[in-house]
PDB file of C-alpha atoms in Angstrom:
ATOM      1  CA  MET A 278     103.866  41.961  77.947  1.00 48.00           C
ATOM      2  CA  ALA A 279     106.750  41.654  75.411  1.00 50.00           C
ATOM      3  CA  ASP A 280     106.758  38.882  72.859  1.00 53.00           C
ATOM      4  CA  PRO A 281     109.208  36.044  73.555  1.00 55.00           C
ATOM      5  CA  PRO A 282     112.369  36.098  71.450  1.00 55.00           C
ATOM      6  CA  PRO A 283     112.239  33.856  68.379  1.00 54.00           C
ATOM      7  CA  THR A 284     113.699  30.414  68.840  1.00 58.00           C
ATOM      8  CA  PRO A 285     116.195  28.951  66.347  1.00 59.00           C
ATOM      9  CA  THR A 286     113.476  26.668  65.024  1.00 66.00           C
ATOM     10  CA  MET A 287     111.173  29.579  64.328  1.00 61.00           C
ATOM     11  CA  ALA A 288     113.990  31.522  62.647  1.00 62.00           C
ATOM     12  CA  ASN A 289     114.866  28.600  60.411  1.00 68.00           C
ATOM     13  CA  ALA A 290     111.230  28.142  59.475  1.00 70.00           C
ATOM     14  CA  ALA A 291     110.944  31.832  58.545  1.00 70.00           C
ATOM     15  CA  ILE A 292     114.070  31.626  56.392  1.00 72.00           C
ATOM     16  CA  ALA A 293     112.827  28.479  54.684  1.00 71.00           C
ATOM     17  CA  ASP A 294     109.483  30.171  53.994  1.00 70.00           C
ATOM     18  CA  LYS A 295     111.228  33.166  52.379  1.00 71.00           C
ATOM     19  CA  VAL A 296     113.413  30.880  50.268  1.00 66.00           C
ATOM     20  CA  ALA A 297     110.359  28.916  49.120  1.00 71.00           C
ATOM     21  CA  ARG A 298     108.684  32.143  47.929  1.00 73.00           C
ATOM     22  CA  LEU A 299     111.692  33.125  45.843  1.00 68.00           C
ATOM     23  CA  LYS A 300     111.284  32.781  42.109  1.00 70.00           C
ATOM     24  CA  VAL A 301     114.226  30.945  40.571  1.00 66.00           C
ATOM     25  CA  VAL A 302     115.034  32.211  37.087  1.00 68.00           C
ATOM     26  CA  PRO A 303     117.523  30.113  35.119  1.00 71.00           C
ATOM     27  CA  GLN A 304     120.444  31.993  33.671  1.00 72.00           C
ATOM     28  CA  ARG A 305     120.103  32.586  29.959  1.00 73.00           C
ATOM     29  CA  GLN A 306     122.859  30.915  27.961  1.00 75.00           C
ATOM     30  CA  TYR A 307     122.941  33.158  24.909  1.00 77.00           C
ATOM     31  CA  GLY A 308     126.211  31.650  23.675  1.00 81.00           C
ATOM     32  CA  ILE A 309     124.738  28.140  23.656  1.00 84.00           C
ATOM     33  CA  TRP A 310     121.628  29.375  21.802  1.00 84.00           C
ATOM     34  CA  VAL A 311     123.701  31.099  19.128  1.00 86.00           C
ATOM     35  CA  GLY A 312     126.003  28.100  18.756  1.00 87.00           C
ATOM     36  CA  THR A 313     123.045  25.719  18.447  1.00 88.00           C
ATOM     37  CA  ALA A 314     121.409  27.914  15.812  1.00 89.00           C
ATOM     38  CA  LEU A 315     124.627  28.089  13.785  1.00 92.00           C
ATOM     39  CA  ALA A 316     125.112  24.307  14.035  1.00 92.00           C
ATOM     40  CA  LEU A 317     121.548  23.640  12.844  1.00 92.00           C
ATOM     41  CA  LEU A 318     122.012  26.102   9.978  1.00 92.00           C
ATOM     42  CA  LEU A 319     125.245  24.405   8.946  1.00 93.00           C
ATOM     43  CA  VAL A 320     123.599  20.969   9.058  1.00 91.00           C
ATOM     44  CA  ALA A 321     120.707  22.233   6.940  1.00 91.00           C
ATOM     45  CA  LEU A 322     123.093  23.685   4.344  1.00 90.00           C
ATOM     46  CA  ILE A 323     125.094  20.442   4.169  1.00 87.00           C
ATOM     47  CA  ILE A 324     121.951  18.314   3.782  1.00 87.00           C
ATOM     48  CA  ARG A 325     120.639  20.666   1.096  1.00 87.00           C
ATOM     49  CA  ALA A 326     123.964  20.525  -0.785  1.00 82.00           C
ATOM     50  CA  PHE A 327     123.968  16.713  -0.698  1.00 82.00           C
ATOM     51  CA  ALA A 328     120.324  16.463  -1.728  1.00 82.00           C
ATOM     52  CA  VAL A 329     120.171  19.119  -4.465  1.00 82.00           C
ATOM     53  CA  ASN A 330     123.548  18.802  -6.189  1.00 82.00           C
ATOM     54  CA  PRO A 331     123.100  16.333  -9.086  1.00 84.00           C
ATOM     55  CA  ALA A 332     126.860  15.711  -9.281  1.00 81.00           C
ATOM     56  CA  PHE A 333     126.627  13.318  -6.320  1.00 83.00           C
ATOM     57  CA  SER A 334     124.604  10.872  -8.468  1.00 86.00           C
ATOM     58  CA  TRP A 335     123.011   9.028  -5.567  1.00 88.00           C
ATOM     59  CA  ASP A 336     121.259   6.583  -7.889  1.00 88.00           C
ATOM     60  CA  THR A 337     124.613   5.588  -9.408  1.00 88.00           C
ATOM     61  CA  ALA A 338     126.146   5.206  -5.944  1.00 88.00           C
ATOM     62  CA  ALA A 339     123.261   2.984  -4.843  1.00 89.00           C
ATOM     63  CA  LYS A 340     123.823   0.817  -7.915  1.00 91.00           C
ATOM     64  CA  TYR A 341     127.440   0.122  -6.885  1.00 91.00           C
ATOM     65  CA  ILE A 342     126.839  -0.507  -3.160  1.00 92.00           C
ATOM     66  CA  LEU A 343     126.515  -4.290  -3.652  1.00 91.00           C
ATOM     67  CA  HIS A 344     128.552  -4.513  -6.851  1.00 92.00           C
ATOM     68  CA  PRO A 345     130.585  -7.806  -6.816  1.00 93.00           C
ATOM     69  CA  PRO A 346     134.034  -6.162  -7.290  1.00 92.00           C
ATOM     70  CA  ILE A 347     133.217  -3.728  -4.482  1.00 94.00           C
ATOM     71  CA  LEU A 348     132.214  -6.567  -2.147  1.00 94.00           C
ATOM     72  CA  ARG A 349     135.365  -8.527  -3.041  1.00 94.00           C
ATOM     73  CA  GLY A 350     137.448  -5.459  -2.279  1.00 93.00           C
ATOM     74  CA  LEU A 351     135.606  -5.020   1.021  1.00 94.00           C
ATOM     75  CA  GLY A 352     136.396  -8.635   1.919  1.00 94.00           C
ATOM     76  CA  THR A 353     140.080  -8.080   1.148  1.00 94.00           C
ATOM     77  CA  THR A 354     140.106  -4.946   3.313  1.00 95.00           C
ATOM     78  CA  LEU A 355     138.526  -6.785   6.241  1.00 95.00           C
ATOM     79  CA  LEU A 356     140.914  -9.730   5.853  1.00 95.00           C
ATOM     80  CA  LEU A 357     143.898  -7.386   5.799  1.00 94.00           C
ATOM     81  CA  THR A 358     142.654  -5.582   8.907  1.00 94.00           C
ATOM     82  CA  VAL A 359     142.155  -8.812  10.881  1.00 95.00           C
ATOM     83  CA  LEU A 360     145.495 -10.353   9.870  1.00 95.00           C
ATOM     84  CA  ILE A 361     147.525  -7.184  10.407  1.00 95.00           C
ATOM     85  CA  MET A 362     145.903  -6.424  13.762  1.00 94.00           C
ATOM     86  CA  ALA A 363     146.418  -9.994  15.012  1.00 94.00           C
ATOM     87  CA  VAL A 364     150.101 -10.006  14.070  1.00 95.00           C
ATOM     88  CA  ALA A 365     150.571  -6.472  15.438  1.00 94.00           C
ATOM     89  CA  ILE A 366     149.059  -7.418  18.810  1.00 93.00           C
ATOM     90  CA  VAL A 367     151.323 -10.468  19.141  1.00 93.00           C
ATOM     91  CA  VAL A 368     154.481  -8.623  18.064  1.00 94.00           C
ATOM     92  CA  GLY A 369     153.519  -5.501  20.023  1.00 93.00           C
ATOM     93  CA  THR A 370     152.973  -7.543  23.195  1.00 90.00           C
ATOM     94  CA  VAL A 371     156.405  -9.136  22.863  1.00 92.00           C
ATOM     95  CA  VAL A 372     158.055  -5.756  22.247  1.00 94.00           C
ATOM     96  CA  ALA A 373     156.164  -4.169  25.164  1.00 91.00           C
ATOM     97  CA  ILE A 374     157.299  -6.948  27.528  1.00 87.00           C
ATOM     98  CA  MET A 375     160.850  -6.424  26.282  1.00 91.00           C
ATOM     99  CA  ARG A 376     160.548  -2.710  27.010  1.00 90.00           C
ATOM    100  CA  VAL A 377     159.669  -3.362  30.662  1.00 85.00           C
ATOM    101  CA  SER A 378     162.120  -6.259  30.968  1.00 84.00           C
ATOM    102  CA  PRO A 379     164.895  -6.126  33.588  1.00 82.00           C
ATOM    103  CA  SER A 380     167.415  -6.798  30.784  1.00 87.00           C
ATOM    104  CA  PRO A 381     168.946  -3.550  29.407  1.00 90.00           C
ATOM    105  CA  ILE A 382     169.709  -5.255  26.079  1.00 93.00           C
ATOM    106  CA  LEU A 383     166.069  -6.254  25.568  1.00 92.00           C
ATOM    107  CA  ARG A 384     164.911  -2.777  26.561  1.00 91.00           C
ATOM    108  CA  ALA A 385     167.319  -1.162  24.105  1.00 93.00           C
ATOM    109  CA  PHE A 386     166.287  -3.477  21.262  1.00 94.00           C
ATOM    110  CA  ALA A 387     162.598  -2.816  21.889  1.00 93.00           C
ATOM    111  CA  SER A 388     163.156   0.938  22.112  1.00 93.00           C
ATOM    112  CA  VAL A 389     164.974   0.973  18.770  1.00 94.00           C
ATOM    113  CA  TYR A 390     162.167  -1.084  17.207  1.00 94.00           C
ATOM    114  CA  VAL A 391     159.499   1.356  18.397  1.00 93.00           C
ATOM    115  CA  TRP A 392     161.609   4.346  17.368  1.00 94.00           C
ATOM    116  CA  PHE A 393     162.157   3.025  13.842  1.00 94.00           C
ATOM    117  CA  PHE A 394     158.750   1.637  12.928  1.00 93.00           C
ATOM    118  CA  ARG A 395     156.867   4.592  14.398  1.00 91.00           C
ATOM    119  CA  GLY A 396     159.216   7.080  12.765  1.00 92.00           C
ATOM    120  CA  VAL A 397     159.196   5.811   9.176  1.00 92.00           C
ATOM    121  CA  PRO A 398     155.913   6.509   7.312  1.00 93.00           C
ATOM    122  CA  ALA A 399     153.763   3.444   6.661  1.00 92.00           C
ATOM    123  CA  LEU A 400     153.702   4.084   2.906  1.00 92.00           C
ATOM    124  CA  ILE A 401     157.514   4.023   2.704  1.00 93.00           C
ATOM    125  CA  GLN A 402     157.622   0.755   4.660  1.00 93.00           C
ATOM    126  CA  LEU A 403     154.958  -0.690   2.360  1.00 93.00           C
ATOM    127  CA  ILE A 404     156.870   0.177  -0.809  1.00 92.00           C
ATOM    128  CA  PHE A 405     160.136  -1.079   0.724  1.00 92.00           C
ATOM    129  CA  TRP A 406     158.768  -4.551   1.497  1.00 92.00           C
ATOM    130  CA  PHE A 407     157.094  -4.711  -1.912  1.00 91.00           C
ATOM    131  CA  ASN A 408     160.498  -4.067  -3.535  1.00 90.00           C
ATOM    132  CA  LEU A 409     162.439  -6.392  -1.240  1.00 88.00           C
ATOM    133  CA  SER A 410     163.601  -8.371  -4.271  1.00 84.00           C
ATOM    134  CA  LEU A 411     165.859  -5.451  -5.216  1.00 86.00           C
ATOM    135  CA  LEU A 412     167.898  -6.243  -2.085  1.00 86.00           C
ATOM    136  CA  VAL A 413     167.379  -9.993  -1.748  1.00 83.00           C
ATOM    137  CA  ARG A 414     166.966 -11.848  -5.015  1.00 84.00           C
ATOM    138  CA  GLN A 415     166.310 -15.218  -3.461  1.00 84.00           C
ATOM    139  CA  ILE A 416     165.174 -16.483  -0.065  1.00 78.00           C
ATOM    140  CA  SER A 417     166.676 -19.818   0.965  1.00 78.00           C
ATOM    141  CA  LEU A 418     167.192 -21.928   4.066  1.00 75.00           C
ATOM    142  CA  THR A 419     170.445 -23.893   4.328  1.00 76.00           C
ATOM    143  CA  LEU A 420     171.264 -26.218   7.227  1.00 76.00           C
ATOM    144  CA  PRO A 421     174.705 -27.600   8.069  1.00 77.00           C
ATOM    145  CA  TYR A 422     175.363 -31.156   6.853  1.00 74.00           C
ATOM    146  CA  ILE A 423     171.962 -31.138   5.122  1.00 77.00           C
ATOM    147  CA  GLY A 424     172.219 -28.495   2.458  1.00 72.00           C
ATOM    148  CA  THR A 425     169.526 -26.265   1.034  1.00 75.00           C
ATOM    149  CA  VAL A 426     166.149 -27.124   2.482  1.00 73.00           C
ATOM    150  CA  PHE A 427     164.126 -24.344   0.922  1.00 75.00           C
ATOM    151  CA  SER A 428     164.791 -21.875  -1.856  1.00 77.00           C
ATOM    152  CA  ALA A 429     162.499 -19.520  -3.779  1.00 81.00           C
ATOM    153  CA  ARG A 430     162.622 -16.242  -5.619  1.00 85.00           C
ATOM    154  CA  THR A 431     161.731 -13.267  -3.450  1.00 82.00           C
ATOM    155  CA  ASN A 432     159.155 -12.037  -5.945  1.00 83.00           C
ATOM    156  CA  ASP A 433     157.332 -15.360  -5.687  1.00 82.00           C
ATOM    157  CA  ILE A 434     157.103 -15.077  -1.881  1.00 85.00           C
ATOM    158  CA  MET A 435     156.606 -11.364  -1.323  1.00 87.00           C
ATOM    159  CA  THR A 436     153.362 -10.981  -3.208  1.00 89.00           C
ATOM    160  CA  PRO A 437     151.550  -7.638  -2.913  1.00 91.00           C
ATOM    161  CA  PHE A 438     149.180  -9.088  -0.317  1.00 93.00           C
ATOM    162  CA  LEU A 439     151.955 -10.574   1.846  1.00 93.00           C
ATOM    163  CA  SER A 440     154.023  -7.403   1.497  1.00 92.00           C
ATOM    164  CA  ALA A 441     151.068  -5.395   2.788  1.00 93.00           C
ATOM    165  CA  VAL A 442     150.581  -7.731   5.759  1.00 94.00           C
ATOM    166  CA  VAL A 443     154.268  -7.690   6.728  1.00 94.00           C
ATOM    167  CA  ALA A 444     154.791  -3.950   6.295  1.00 94.00           C
ATOM    168  CA  LEU A 445     151.655  -2.758   8.062  1.00 94.00           C
ATOM    169  CA  SER A 446     151.964  -5.393  10.811  1.00 95.00           C
ATOM    170  CA  LEU A 447     155.467  -4.277  11.742  1.00 94.00           C
ATOM    171  CA  CYS A 448     154.418  -0.635  11.570  1.00 94.00           C
ATOM    172  CA  GLU A 449     151.298  -1.155  13.689  1.00 94.00           C
ATOM    173  CA  ALA A 450     153.230  -3.289  16.190  1.00 94.00           C
ATOM    174  CA  GLY A 451     155.288  -0.220  17.102  1.00 93.00           C
ATOM    175  CA  TYR A 452     152.140   1.608  18.193  1.00 93.00           C
ATOM    176  CA  MET A 453     150.654  -1.445  19.907  1.00 93.00           C
ATOM    177  CA  ALA A 454     153.871  -1.924  21.873  1.00 93.00           C
ATOM    178  CA  GLU A 455     153.508   1.544  23.388  1.00 92.00           C
ATOM    179  CA  ILE A 456     149.823   0.989  24.154  1.00 91.00           C
ATOM    180  CA  ILE A 457     150.493  -2.314  25.903  1.00 89.00           C
ATOM    181  CA  ARG A 458     153.512  -0.901  27.740  1.00 89.00           C
ATOM    182  CA  ALA A 459     151.368   1.944  29.060  1.00 87.00           C
ATOM    183  CA  GLY A 460     148.769  -0.601  30.194  1.00 85.00           C
ATOM    184  CA  ILE A 461     151.435  -2.623  32.010  1.00 82.00           C
ATOM    185  CA  LYS A 462     152.789   0.512  33.687  1.00 83.00           C
ATOM    186  CA  SER A 463     149.266   1.445  34.841  1.00 80.00           C
ATOM    187  CA  VAL A 464     149.140  -1.599  37.136  1.00 77.00           C
ATOM    188  CA  PRO A 465     150.480  -0.716  40.623  1.00 76.00           C
ATOM    189  CA  SER A 466     153.996  -2.072  40.997  1.00 73.00           C
ATOM    190  CA  GLY A 467     153.282  -3.227  44.540  1.00 75.00           C
ATOM    191  CA  GLN A 468     151.264  -6.165  43.248  1.00 73.00           C
ATOM    192  CA  ALA A 469     154.152  -7.464  41.155  1.00 71.00           C
ATOM    193  CA  GLU A 470     156.526  -6.908  44.061  1.00 74.00           C
ATOM    194  CA  ALA A 471     154.246  -8.870  46.389  1.00 78.00           C
ATOM    195  CA  ALA A 472     154.038 -11.751  43.928  1.00 74.00           C
ATOM    196  CA  SER A 473     157.810 -11.678  43.430  1.00 75.00           C
ATOM    197  CA  ALA A 474     158.309 -11.820  47.197  1.00 76.00           C
ATOM    198  CA  LEU A 475     156.216 -14.981  47.235  1.00 73.00           C
ATOM    199  CA  GLY A 476     158.560 -16.554  44.702  1.00 75.00           C
ATOM    200  CA  MET A 477     156.450 -16.194  41.577  1.00 76.00           C
ATOM    201  CA  PRO A 478     158.628 -15.927  38.429  1.00 76.00           C
ATOM    202  CA  TYR A 479     158.473 -12.873  36.168  1.00 72.00           C
ATOM    203  CA  ARG A 480     156.710 -14.766  33.381  1.00 74.00           C
ATOM    204  CA  MET A 481     153.945 -15.883  35.734  1.00 79.00           C
ATOM    205  CA  ILE A 482     153.592 -12.389  37.204  1.00 77.00           C
ATOM    206  CA  LEU A 483     152.926 -11.001  33.722  1.00 76.00           C
ATOM    207  CA  LYS A 484     150.494 -13.798  32.836  1.00 74.00           C
ATOM    208  CA  ARG A 485     148.419 -13.892  36.027  1.00 76.00           C
ATOM    209  CA  ILE A 486     148.702 -10.435  37.553  1.00 78.00           C
ATOM    210  CA  THR A 487     149.921  -7.656  35.273  1.00 77.00           C
ATOM    211  CA  LEU A 488     148.435  -8.375  31.831  1.00 76.00           C
ATOM    212  CA  PRO A 489     144.862  -9.220  32.996  1.00 76.00           C
ATOM    213  CA  GLN A 490     144.626  -5.915  34.877  1.00 78.00           C
ATOM    214  CA  ALA A 491     146.263  -3.970  32.063  1.00 78.00           C
ATOM    215  CA  MET A 492     143.551  -5.053  29.605  1.00 78.00           C
ATOM    216  CA  ARG A 493     141.032  -2.436  30.728  1.00 78.00           C
ATOM    217  CA  PHE A 494     143.598   0.268  29.902  1.00 81.00           C
ATOM    218  CA  VAL A 495     144.714  -1.405  26.670  1.00 85.00           C
ATOM    219  CA  VAL A 496     141.331  -2.110  25.056  1.00 83.00           C
ATOM    220  CA  PRO A 497     140.140   1.494  24.352  1.00 84.00           C
ATOM    221  CA  PRO A 498     143.302   2.665  22.508  1.00 87.00           C
ATOM    222  CA  THR A 499     143.564  -0.721  20.795  1.00 88.00           C
ATOM    223  CA  GLY A 500     140.054  -0.241  19.429  1.00 87.00           C
ATOM    224  CA  ASN A 501     141.070   3.167  18.115  1.00 89.00           C
ATOM    225  CA  GLU A 502     144.161   1.644  16.505  1.00 90.00           C
ATOM    226  CA  ALA A 503     142.055  -1.072  14.862  1.00 91.00           C
ATOM    227  CA  ILE A 504     139.745   1.569  13.389  1.00 91.00           C
ATOM    228  CA  ASN A 505     142.732   3.606  12.227  1.00 92.00           C
ATOM    229  CA  LEU A 506     144.279   0.472  10.713  1.00 92.00           C
ATOM    230  CA  LEU A 507     141.088  -0.262   8.770  1.00 93.00           C
ATOM    231  CA  LYS A 508     141.417   3.111   7.074  1.00 91.00           C
ATOM    232  CA  MET A 509     145.191   2.806   6.695  1.00 92.00           C
ATOM    233  CA  THR A 510     144.778  -0.354   4.620  1.00 92.00           C
ATOM    234  CA  SER A 511     143.768   1.906   1.742  1.00 91.00           C
ATOM    235  CA  LEU A 512     147.525   2.515   1.296  1.00 92.00           C
ATOM    236  CA  VAL A 513     147.849  -0.960  -0.228  1.00 92.00           C
ATOM    237  CA  THR A 514     146.349   0.538  -3.373  1.00 91.00           C
ATOM    238  CA  PHE A 515     149.859   1.797  -4.186  1.00 90.00           C
ATOM    239  CA  ILE A 516     151.115  -1.776  -4.574  1.00 90.00           C
ATOM    240  CA  ALA A 517     148.026  -2.996  -6.485  1.00 86.00           C
ATOM    241  CA  VAL A 518     146.327  -5.009  -3.750  1.00 90.00           C
ATOM    242  CA  ASP A 519     142.684  -5.439  -4.715  1.00 90.00           C
ATOM    243  CA  ASP A 520     141.157  -3.822  -1.629  1.00 91.00           C
ATOM    244  CA  LEU A 521     138.001  -1.710  -1.379  1.00 92.00           C
ATOM    245  CA  PHE A 522     139.581   1.519  -2.593  1.00 93.00           C
ATOM    246  CA  TYR A 523     141.502  -0.192  -5.407  1.00 93.00           C
ATOM    247  CA  SER A 524     138.299  -1.856  -6.630  1.00 92.00           C
ATOM    248  CA  ALA A 525     136.518   1.500  -6.707  1.00 93.00           C
ATOM    249  CA  GLN A 526     139.450   3.057  -8.546  1.00 92.00           C
ATOM    250  CA  SER A 527     139.392   0.310 -11.141  1.00 91.00           C
ATOM    251  CA  ILE A 528     135.722   1.027 -11.835  1.00 91.00           C
ATOM    252  CA  TYR A 529     135.770   4.804 -12.005  1.00 90.00           C
ATOM    253  CA  ALA A 530     138.930   4.719 -14.136  1.00 89.00           C
ATOM    254  CA  ARG A 531     136.724   3.144 -16.843  1.00 90.00           C
ATOM    255  CA  THR A 532     133.389   4.849 -16.208  1.00 88.00           C
ATOM    256  CA  PHE A 533     134.611   8.255 -14.920  1.00 87.00           C
ATOM    257  CA  GLU A 534     131.990   8.043 -12.135  1.00 88.00           C
ATOM    258  CA  THR A 535     134.482   9.204  -9.545  1.00 89.00           C
ATOM    259  CA  ILE A 536     132.206  10.864  -6.981  1.00 90.00           C
ATOM    260  CA  PRO A 537     129.595   8.057  -6.775  1.00 91.00           C
ATOM    261  CA  LEU A 538     132.318   5.425  -6.322  1.00 92.00           C
ATOM    262  CA  LEU A 539     134.012   7.482  -3.599  1.00 93.00           C
ATOM    263  CA  ILE A 540     130.625   7.739  -1.864  1.00 92.00           C
ATOM    264  CA  VAL A 541     130.355   3.941  -1.983  1.00 94.00           C
ATOM    265  CA  VAL A 542     133.826   3.552  -0.477  1.00 94.00           C
ATOM    266  CA  ALA A 543     133.027   6.078   2.262  1.00 93.00           C
ATOM    267  CA  PHE A 544     129.748   4.308   3.005  1.00 94.00           C
ATOM    268  CA  TRP A 545     131.404   0.925   3.547  1.00 94.00           C
ATOM    269  CA  TYR A 546     134.199   2.381   5.659  1.00 95.00           C
ATOM    270  CA  LEU A 547     131.648   4.176   7.846  1.00 94.00           C
ATOM    271  CA  ALA A 548     129.535   1.027   8.158  1.00 94.00           C
ATOM    272  CA  VAL A 549     132.479  -1.139   9.246  1.00 94.00           C
ATOM    273  CA  VAL A 550     133.804   1.530  11.624  1.00 93.00           C
ATOM    274  CA  SER A 551     130.355   1.807  13.225  1.00 91.00           C
ATOM    275  CA  ILE A 552     130.241  -1.961  13.830  1.00 91.00           C
ATOM    276  CA  MET A 553     133.776  -1.914  15.235  1.00 90.00           C
ATOM    277  CA  SER A 554     132.869   0.966  17.541  1.00 88.00           C
ATOM    278  CA  VAL A 555     129.964  -1.028  18.985  1.00 86.00           C
ATOM    279  CA  GLY A 556     132.243  -4.028  19.509  1.00 84.00           C
ATOM    280  CA  GLN A 557     134.797  -1.797  21.206  1.00 82.00           C
ATOM    281  CA  LEU A 558     132.100  -0.504  23.566  1.00 82.00           C
ATOM    282  CA  PHE A 559     131.173  -4.032  24.664  1.00 81.00           C
ATOM    283  CA  LEU A 560     134.827  -4.953  25.156  1.00 78.00           C
ATOM    284  CA  GLU A 561     135.395  -1.865  27.295  1.00 76.00           C
ATOM    285  CA  ARG A 562     132.396  -2.771  29.450  1.00 78.00           C
ATOM    286  CA  HIS A 563     133.622  -6.357  29.794  1.00 73.00           C
ATOM    287  CA  PHE A 564     137.154  -5.460  30.878  1.00 68.00           C
ATOM    288  CA  GLY A 565     135.967  -2.479  32.936  1.00 65.00           C
ATOM    289  CA  ARG A 566     133.765  -4.541  35.237  1.00 60.00           C
ATOM    290  CA  SER A 567     136.454  -4.469  37.910  1.00 54.00           C
ATOM    291  CA  ASP A 568     136.477  -0.674  38.252  1.00 52.00           C
ATOM    292  CA  LYS A 569     134.155  -0.835  41.268  1.00 50.00           C
ATOM    293  CA  ARG A 570     135.770  -3.801  42.968  1.00 49.00           C
ATOM    294  CA  ASP A 571     139.491  -3.083  42.898  1.00 48.00           C
ATOM    295  CA  ASP A 572     139.985  -4.238  46.495  1.00 47.00           C
ATOM    296  CA  ALA A 573     138.281  -7.559  45.844  1.00 54.00           C
ATOM    297  CA  MET A 574     140.406  -8.082  42.737  1.00 55.00           C
ATOM    298  CA  LEU A 575     143.607  -7.354  44.648  1.00 52.00           C
ATOM    299  CA  ILE A 576     142.657  -9.823  47.381  1.00 55.00           C
ATOM    300  CA  GLU A 577     141.843 -12.472  44.779  1.00 61.00           C
ATOM    301  CA  ILE A 578     145.146 -11.933  42.963  1.00 58.00           C
ATOM    302  CA  LEU A 579     147.152 -12.223  46.164  1.00 56.00           C
ATOM    303  CA  ALA A 580     145.188 -15.337  47.139  1.00 62.00           C
ATOM    304  CA  ARG A 581     146.018 -16.933  43.794  1.00 66.00           C
ATOM    305  CA  ALA A 582     149.684 -16.026  44.221  1.00 60.00           C
ATOM    306  CA  ILE A 583     149.773 -17.601  47.689  1.00 63.00           C
ATOM    307  CA  THR A 584     148.006 -20.725  46.403  1.00 68.00           C
ATOM    308  CA  TRP A 585     150.487 -21.012  43.552  1.00 61.00           C
ATOM    309  CA  ARG A 586     153.364 -20.630  46.019  1.00 61.00           C
ATOM    310  CA  ARG A 587     151.991 -23.400  48.214  1.00 65.00           C
ATOM    311  CA  ARG A 588     151.633 -25.738  45.261  1.00 67.00           C
ATOM    312  CA  GLN A 589     155.223 -25.073  44.287  1.00 65.00           C
ATOM    313  CA  SER A 590     156.344 -25.843  47.847  1.00 64.00           C
ATOM    314  CA  ASP A 591     154.396 -29.116  47.866  1.00 64.00           C
ATOM    315  CA  VAL A 592     156.074 -30.173  44.667  1.00 59.00           C
TER     316      VAL A 592
END
């Protein structure tokens, strides 16, 4: 009597049994092994060069880490970074809103601003504002029927510190304007159109709908710009602002301990950048919480717009 033909269940079981007996051998990634070995060798050579070479003078560098002039210079660098970034965000936001404005004149003005301040090197802008007195000898405010209310020499107002804040703020605002404009453009236009159809004015649309959603796209590049600005503040050395780098220069110009002082400067820049990177990570997580609930956010925004419209009607 012939055996019955195998059923599909029996065939699948036989195939599964054969697959289970197969020996899986992972593919050898020779390129990754070679690359890893070369990277480890390079790291070992760098560590050996830093540890063995006496010219680095690690003991001298450690002596200057908490040196009072170095700490004062670090404080000036941090103050410059905070002030410049705050002004740049405010000015950049205004310019970005002008760039997406319905007015062609505002768009043209903002475009020229971004074109100019992104095109001219920051060092040239810094030196220009520091030498503003060559163009304007005196800054004064005169009102009709009142006379001169305020008058002062330009050199007395445009100190090196203020010149650095003005120059780098205007320069950084050009980059921030493009970052914020890109964030505004990333928000679907349908939401603004829906709010406009409900009667919400353009200013309120930006405040309640567009800018809050744009933040999650604005924060990461803004963090990068803040870190870049921290390092760019070293340019103020050219106009004798007593920042971190200038303080180190003042010391090694007397002691000729150039390499140890540069190590100290690099250490503090790396330390501050590391702290800023952690802060940026938390900000990105905070503003990125809505990534998984976009529909709920849209419903909430439309509900707020409708509520606002009803309140306006009641008034």
